Amino acid sequence: MKDLLTWIGSLPPLAQIPIVVGLFLVAAVIIVLLIEVAPRAGRKFTVIRFVACLAIPGIIFLLLGSVWWAIAAAIVLGGVFFLLDYRSRQGKGYLFALVGFLAPAILLLIIGLVYPMIQTMFLSFQSNRGNWIGVDNYVWIFSQPANLVVIRNTIIWVLVVPAFSTALGLAYAVFIDKSRGEKFFKILVFMPMAISFVGASIIWRFVYAYRPEGESQIGVLNGLVTLFGAEPVNWLQQVPLNSFLLMVVLIWVQTGFAMVILSASIKGVPVEQIEAAQLDGTNAWQRFVNVTIPAIRPSIIVVLTTISIASLKVFDIVRTMGLAYPDTGVIANEMVTLLQKFEAGRSSAFAVVLFLLVLPIVIYNARQIQKTRETR
Amino acid sequence: MTTSMTANPALPESAVKAVTRRTKQRLTSRGATIAALVIAVLWTVPTVGLFITSIRPEVETQRSGWWEIFINPTVTLENYEAVLFGSDSLLGPFINSIAISIPATVFPLVIASLAGYAFAWMKFKGRDVIFVLVFALQIVPIQMALVPLLSLFSRGITVGDGVLYEGLRNAGMFSQVWIAHTIFALPLAIFLLHNFISEIPSDVIEAARVDGASHGQIFFRIVLPLSMPAIASFAIFQFLWVWNDLLVALIFATGASAPITRALAELTGEFGQNAELLPAGAFISILVPLVVFFALQRYFVRGLLAGSTKG
């Protein structure tokens, strides 16, 4: 496997695309074929299933370069699975098909997300060299003033960005609702979402650019400021204003997201309710607060939680724009910095703190989903 | 006179009311349109500024704000030339971005379609619990998985004396990035595709079941074609997400495999040297997503809405 990948890697990048995608699609087609063929009744198909149950785990472990007894164990497990499938209540081949559908995804998730998550938690209790030190890393996090600033900043990001993005997105959606050129307006505000955070950071870095008094200004913000006769300001050096200026970048990007979802939601409010309110003599603002907002509440919650999660994870903006500037750090960025300094223990501790901050939002979202699945 | 006024009292009054209401609406919508215009302009100015800066000569950029191009129009392509063909050319990273993004879009899509179908239309014990768990995984910060994934890729897994998996080390330029992106995309992909697939009317599926179709056939011949809009939307999303990603690239795509986001980020680090390449470089990196976005924004929006709760 490693050799195959090395060979592919030696080709020019653009040539790698069709080969890799082609190989992958071949594997996918084989899986789908097996799923389609397997549940059929009959001796021939039972044999096919048996062979597949033994061969596939064996081949996978062979490709991974395992030791012989691991391959043997995999084959035995495959045999066990075949028996389970043979005797399953939902008919032979059902479990087989089910595993075929789910296995690639679940395996990747376990290897790539579940196992690393657990391992990070363990790492957070270890020193950078791998010795078990209990909660020392956490003590370090909460006792250093620099770290406390980072945590405080992260929390402010999570509170400010979703609130502003949602409010602006909602206002904008209402303003352009049913206007001429609505689509055009939507595109303009949604466009920043297509730009990478790195690109956005560069764009806004130029907006905030500073030249000392007397020289010509090249940043839009200072250009406006000097137009009104004031002195130019080195924006990104001003604590704590600079954090908020960085937040502006994320708000700039996420408002489009909020606007799209809320706009669709507003259009879904039943017209009869609005007309009834109109007949009752309410004005536009009252209608908005008492009819529209309750009706779109689920979407507002979706938008708020999604943007909150994005704010917690944001890393590119602070890294590209803020590193050189005082007191702008957030947890997501601090983690990567520590990693690059080979401080795996402390980095993992920060990761766990970040995860704990995200957890309430997860639980809330998961409960909402369970509710919708129950009503289906 | 009085008789004619009282003869039709309702007509003038309601007509007046109607006119007032319409005027009020039009006035409010004019105010609203102005507010919308202001916001739209505010949103576009930064990007326009960057573009104009990228086509001005370096000398001018250092001397005056980009808005002065309207007074003193000097345009040049020298920045783009330097960025594309100069010594620190961004052309290589640009191609790397393409090579990373396309497979990293195809892989999770295929895997997630299979899983989404199973969650939507196959019954098994614990289905709902597992589904909620898969959704919850989406919210795990990527940063949490980085260190362990990195060691997994480079060192593999060994139990006691036996190697279970030998690790990839530096096998292949992009293998690690592809696998990493696929993994991180799966939770959201499965969630979105499942939501869409489960909205296919059950009569269609039942009819096929009655005709004796197996799950595989239903998946391939009914579900896949019907899910094309959702798959297309998610493909665009995923492509943009991978193209714009910096974090995964920083950790897994080093050196020669660096995509354009990483190359740009490294440029910004050395503010001073090569700073004049920044606007042109940034704009080139923005170009592909913008083109994809403008060409396909219909599907983009539809995709965003496919997964969220209806208003």
Short mmCIF file of C-alpha atoms in Angstrom, two decimals, chain A residues 2 5-6 9 13-14 16-17 20-21 24-25 28 32 35-36 40 61 64-67 69-70 90 94 97-98 101-102 104-106 108-109 111-117 119-121 123 168 172 175-176 185 187-196 198 202-207 211 216-220 223 251-252 255 257 260-261 264-265 278 295 298-299 302 309 313 315-316 319-320 332 335-336 339 351-352 354-355 358 362 365-366 369-370 372-373 376, chain B residues 25 32 35-37 39-40 43-44 46-47 50 61-67 95-96 98-99 102-103 106-107 110-111 114-115 117-119 122-124 127-128 131-132 134-141 143-145 147-149 152 162-169 171-175 178 182-184 186-187 190-191 194 198 214-217 219-221 244 246-247 250-251 261 264 268 271 278-279 282 286 289-290 293-294 297 300-301 304-305 308-309 311:
data_model
loop_
_atom_site.label_atom_id
_atom_site.label_comp_id
_atom_site.label_asym_id
_atom_site.label_seq_id
_atom_site.Cartn_x
_atom_site.Cartn_y
_atom_site.Cartn_z
CA LYS A 2 2.73 2.40 0.97
CA LEU A 5 0.93 5.55 -2.67
CA THR A 6 4.57 6.49 -3.09
CA GLY A 9 2.93 10.57 -5.29
CA PRO A 13 -0.01 16.51 -9.19
CA LEU A 14 -2.59 16.95 -11.90
CA GLN A 16 -2.58 12.02 -9.70
CA ILE A 17 -6.18 13.17 -9.67
CA VAL A 20 -6.59 8.21 -7.42
CA VAL A 21 -10.21 9.05 -8.10
CA PHE A 24 -11.39 4.85 -5.48
CA LEU A 25 -14.42 4.64 -7.74
CA ALA A 28 -16.75 1.80 -4.52
CA VAL A 32 -21.99 -1.62 -4.45
CA ILE A 35 -24.18 -5.21 -1.76
CA GLU A 36 -26.46 -5.75 -4.71
CA ARG A 40 -29.86 -13.01 -3.23
CA PHE A 61 -4.96 -5.92 6.74
CA LEU A 64 -2.03 -2.10 5.80
CA GLY A 65 1.14 -4.08 6.27
CA SER A 66 0.09 -6.03 9.32
CA VAL A 67 1.84 -8.89 10.99
CA TRP A 69 -1.33 -13.13 13.02
CA ALA A 70 -3.27 -9.87 12.71
CA GLN A 90 -33.68 -10.20 8.73
CA TYR A 94 -29.03 -8.17 5.14
CA ALA A 97 -25.49 -5.19 2.85
CA LEU A 98 -25.77 -3.04 5.95
CA PHE A 101 -23.15 0.64 3.30
CA LEU A 102 -21.93 1.75 6.67
CA PRO A 104 -16.36 2.69 5.19
CA ALA A 105 -17.91 5.68 6.94
CA ILE A 106 -17.96 4.26 10.46
CA LEU A 108 -13.05 6.16 9.01
CA LEU A 109 -14.90 8.04 11.72
CA ILE A 111 -10.08 5.84 13.24
CA GLY A 112 -10.08 9.50 12.36
CA LEU A 113 -12.23 11.18 14.98
CA VAL A 114 -13.21 8.93 17.87
CA TYR A 115 -9.84 7.35 18.54
CA PRO A 116 -7.92 10.64 18.16
CA MET A 117 -10.38 12.36 20.43
CA GLN A 119 -6.12 9.88 22.65
CA THR A 120 -6.02 13.66 22.87
CA MET A 121 -7.76 13.47 26.20
CA LEU A 123 -2.35 13.25 26.00
CA LEU A 168 -27.20 41.70 10.48
CA TYR A 172 -30.55 42.34 5.60
CA PHE A 175 -34.71 44.58 3.93
CA ILE A 176 -34.21 42.84 0.64
CA PHE A 185 -28.11 41.78 -3.14
CA ILE A 187 -24.94 37.40 -3.96
CA LEU A 188 -23.04 40.49 -2.86
CA VAL A 189 -23.31 39.71 0.82
CA PHE A 190 -22.90 35.98 0.38
CA MET A 191 -19.74 36.30 -1.68
CA PRO A 192 -17.30 36.52 1.25
CA MET A 193 -18.29 32.98 2.21
CA ALA A 194 -16.56 31.68 -0.89
CA ILE A 195 -13.32 33.40 0.05
CA SER A 196 -10.93 31.53 2.28
CA VAL A 198 -6.72 33.51 4.70
CA ILE A 202 -5.45 39.63 3.84
CA ILE A 203 -8.28 41.76 2.49
CA TRP A 204 -9.07 43.18 5.90
CA ARG A 205 -5.44 43.63 6.80
CA PHE A 206 -5.31 46.11 3.96
CA VAL A 207 -8.45 47.80 5.21
CA ARG A 211 0.82 54.70 7.93
CA SER A 216 -0.50 59.00 2.71
CA GLN A 217 -2.86 56.37 4.00
CA ILE A 218 -3.36 53.11 2.12
CA GLY A 219 -6.02 51.49 4.28
CA VAL A 220 -9.67 52.33 3.76
CA GLY A 223 -8.34 56.87 4.67
CA ILE A 251 -18.84 38.58 10.91
CA TRP A 252 -18.18 39.75 7.36
CA THR A 255 -23.45 37.20 7.78
CA PHE A 257 -24.66 32.41 5.74
CA VAL A 260 -29.41 32.95 3.23
CA ILE A 261 -30.93 30.66 5.81
CA ALA A 264 -35.53 31.30 3.10
CA SER A 265 -37.10 30.97 6.50
CA GLN A 278 -52.12 43.50 9.40
CA ALA A 295 -42.16 31.58 13.19
CA PRO A 298 -35.85 27.20 14.66
CA SER A 299 -33.79 28.72 11.87
CA VAL A 302 -29.63 26.77 13.74
CA ILE A 309 -19.20 26.57 16.51
CA LYS A 313 -12.92 26.84 15.76
CA PHE A 315 -8.02 29.84 13.64
CA ASP A 316 -7.03 31.15 10.24
CA ARG A 319 -3.16 33.37 12.72
CA THR A 320 -2.94 35.32 9.49
CA ALA A 332 -7.89 27.39 18.42
CA MET A 335 -3.34 25.02 20.22
CA VAL A 336 -1.63 25.00 16.86
CA LEU A 339 1.82 22.02 18.64
CA ALA A 351 -8.02 21.13 22.82
CA VAL A 352 -9.99 19.54 25.63
CA LEU A 354 -12.10 23.94 23.54
CA PHE A 355 -14.10 20.76 23.29
CA VAL A 358 -18.31 23.36 22.36
CA VAL A 362 -23.44 19.91 20.72
CA ASN A 365 -28.15 20.56 18.76
CA ALA A 366 -28.28 16.80 19.22
CA ILE A 369 -32.22 16.60 16.00
CA GLN A 370 -33.63 13.82 18.09
CA THR A 372 -37.11 16.17 14.62
CA ARG A 373 -36.39 12.50 14.03
CA ARG A 376 -40.77 12.02 11.27
CA GLN B 25 -45.16 50.18 2.30
CA ALA B 32 -35.14 49.31 3.52
CA ALA B 35 -30.23 50.28 4.17
CA ALA B 36 -29.70 47.17 2.07
CA LEU B 37 -27.61 49.13 -0.41
CA ILE B 39 -24.81 47.06 3.77
CA ALA B 40 -24.14 45.61 0.32
CA TRP B 43 -19.63 44.19 2.18
CA THR B 44 -18.13 44.56 -1.25
CA PRO B 46 -12.95 45.31 1.03
CA THR B 47 -12.78 42.82 -1.84
CA LEU B 50 -7.90 44.19 -2.74
CA THR B 61 0.42 51.11 -3.54
CA GLN B 62 3.05 52.27 -1.09
CA ARG B 63 2.28 55.87 -1.80
CA SER B 64 -1.49 56.23 -1.80
CA GLY B 65 -4.72 54.51 -0.98
CA TRP B 66 -6.26 52.27 -3.64
CA TRP B 67 -9.23 54.60 -4.05
CA ILE B 95 -1.99 23.20 -8.88
CA ASN B 96 -1.55 21.46 -5.54
CA ILE B 98 -6.57 21.49 -7.38
CA ALA B 99 -4.93 18.11 -6.81
CA ILE B 102 -10.91 17.20 -6.25
CA PRO B 103 -10.26 13.81 -4.64
CA VAL B 106 -15.18 12.82 -4.35
CA PHE B 107 -14.16 10.51 -1.51
CA VAL B 110 -19.29 8.52 -2.13
CA ILE B 111 -18.76 7.21 1.39
CA LEU B 114 -23.67 5.01 1.16
CA ALA B 115 -23.90 5.73 4.87
CA TYR B 117 -28.80 5.76 2.63
CA ALA B 118 -28.30 3.19 5.36
CA PHE B 119 -29.29 5.65 8.07
CA MET B 122 -32.37 0.59 6.54
CA LYS B 123 -33.59 -0.50 9.92
CA PHE B 124 -31.15 -1.69 12.49
CA ARG B 127 -29.73 3.40 14.35
CA ASP B 128 -30.94 6.64 15.90
CA PHE B 131 -26.83 8.73 13.87
CA VAL B 132 -26.91 11.36 16.59
CA VAL B 134 -22.20 10.76 13.98
CA PHE B 135 -23.78 14.20 13.89
CA ALA B 136 -22.15 15.12 17.19
CA LEU B 137 -18.75 14.20 15.79
CA GLN B 138 -19.05 17.11 13.38
CA ILE B 139 -18.63 19.46 16.25
CA VAL B 140 -15.41 17.94 17.51
CA PRO B 141 -12.77 20.52 16.72
CA GLN B 143 -7.60 20.43 16.37
CA MET B 144 -8.49 17.59 18.71
CA ALA B 145 -7.80 14.97 16.10
CA VAL B 147 -1.91 15.11 16.99
CA PRO B 148 -3.20 11.54 17.11
CA LEU B 149 -3.92 11.46 13.38
CA LEU B 152 -1.19 7.49 13.21
CA GLY B 162 3.15 -6.90 16.18
CA VAL B 163 2.61 -4.18 13.64
CA LEU B 164 -1.06 -3.76 12.99
CA TYR B 165 -0.59 -0.99 10.54
CA GLU B 166 2.71 0.28 9.32
CA GLY B 167 1.89 3.93 8.83
CA LEU B 168 2.17 6.03 5.73
CA ARG B 169 5.15 8.14 6.67
CA ALA B 171 4.17 7.84 1.16
CA GLY B 172 2.72 9.88 -1.62
CA MET B 173 2.43 13.63 -1.73
CA PHE B 174 -1.17 14.09 -0.82
CA SER B 175 -2.37 10.83 0.73
CA TRP B 178 -6.88 13.37 1.27
CA THR B 182 -12.30 12.85 3.95
CA ILE B 183 -12.53 12.01 7.62
CA PHE B 184 -13.35 15.56 8.71
CA LEU B 186 -17.86 12.77 6.85
CA PRO B 187 -20.03 13.79 9.85
CA ILE B 190 -23.60 12.02 6.27
CA PHE B 191 -25.95 14.34 8.11
CA HIS B 194 -29.18 11.55 5.12
CA SER B 198 -34.89 10.53 3.91
CA SER B 214 -32.76 -5.21 -2.95
CA HIS B 215 -31.20 -2.36 -1.01
CA GLY B 216 -28.34 -2.21 -3.43
CA GLN B 217 -30.60 -1.80 -6.42
CA PHE B 219 -29.67 2.73 -3.78
CA PHE B 220 -28.14 2.68 -7.19
CA ARG B 221 -31.19 3.12 -9.38
CA ASN B 244 -9.98 27.34 1.44
CA LEU B 246 -5.51 26.17 6.01
CA LEU B 247 -5.44 24.09 9.18
CA LEU B 250 -0.57 23.28 7.75
CA ILE B 251 -0.38 19.93 9.50
CA THR B 261 -3.72 28.79 1.25
CA LEU B 264 -0.28 32.60 1.07
CA THR B 268 1.93 37.00 5.11
CA PHE B 271 5.52 41.08 6.02
CA LEU B 278 0.19 39.53 -1.35
CA PRO B 279 -2.80 41.23 -3.04
CA ALA B 282 -4.66 36.51 -2.50
CA ILE B 286 -9.87 33.78 -4.30
CA PRO B 289 -13.79 29.79 -5.32
CA LEU B 290 -15.44 32.93 -6.65
CA PHE B 293 -19.48 30.18 -6.47
CA PHE B 294 -20.87 32.46 -9.16
CA GLN B 297 -24.57 29.58 -6.49
CA PHE B 300 -24.92 26.38 -3.10
CA VAL B 301 -27.95 27.99 -1.55
CA LEU B 304 -27.30 25.11 2.67
CA LEU B 305 -31.01 24.79 3.13
CA SER B 308 -31.22 22.86 8.16
CA THR B 309 -34.61 22.76 9.74
CA GLY B 311 -38.60 27.67 8.94
#
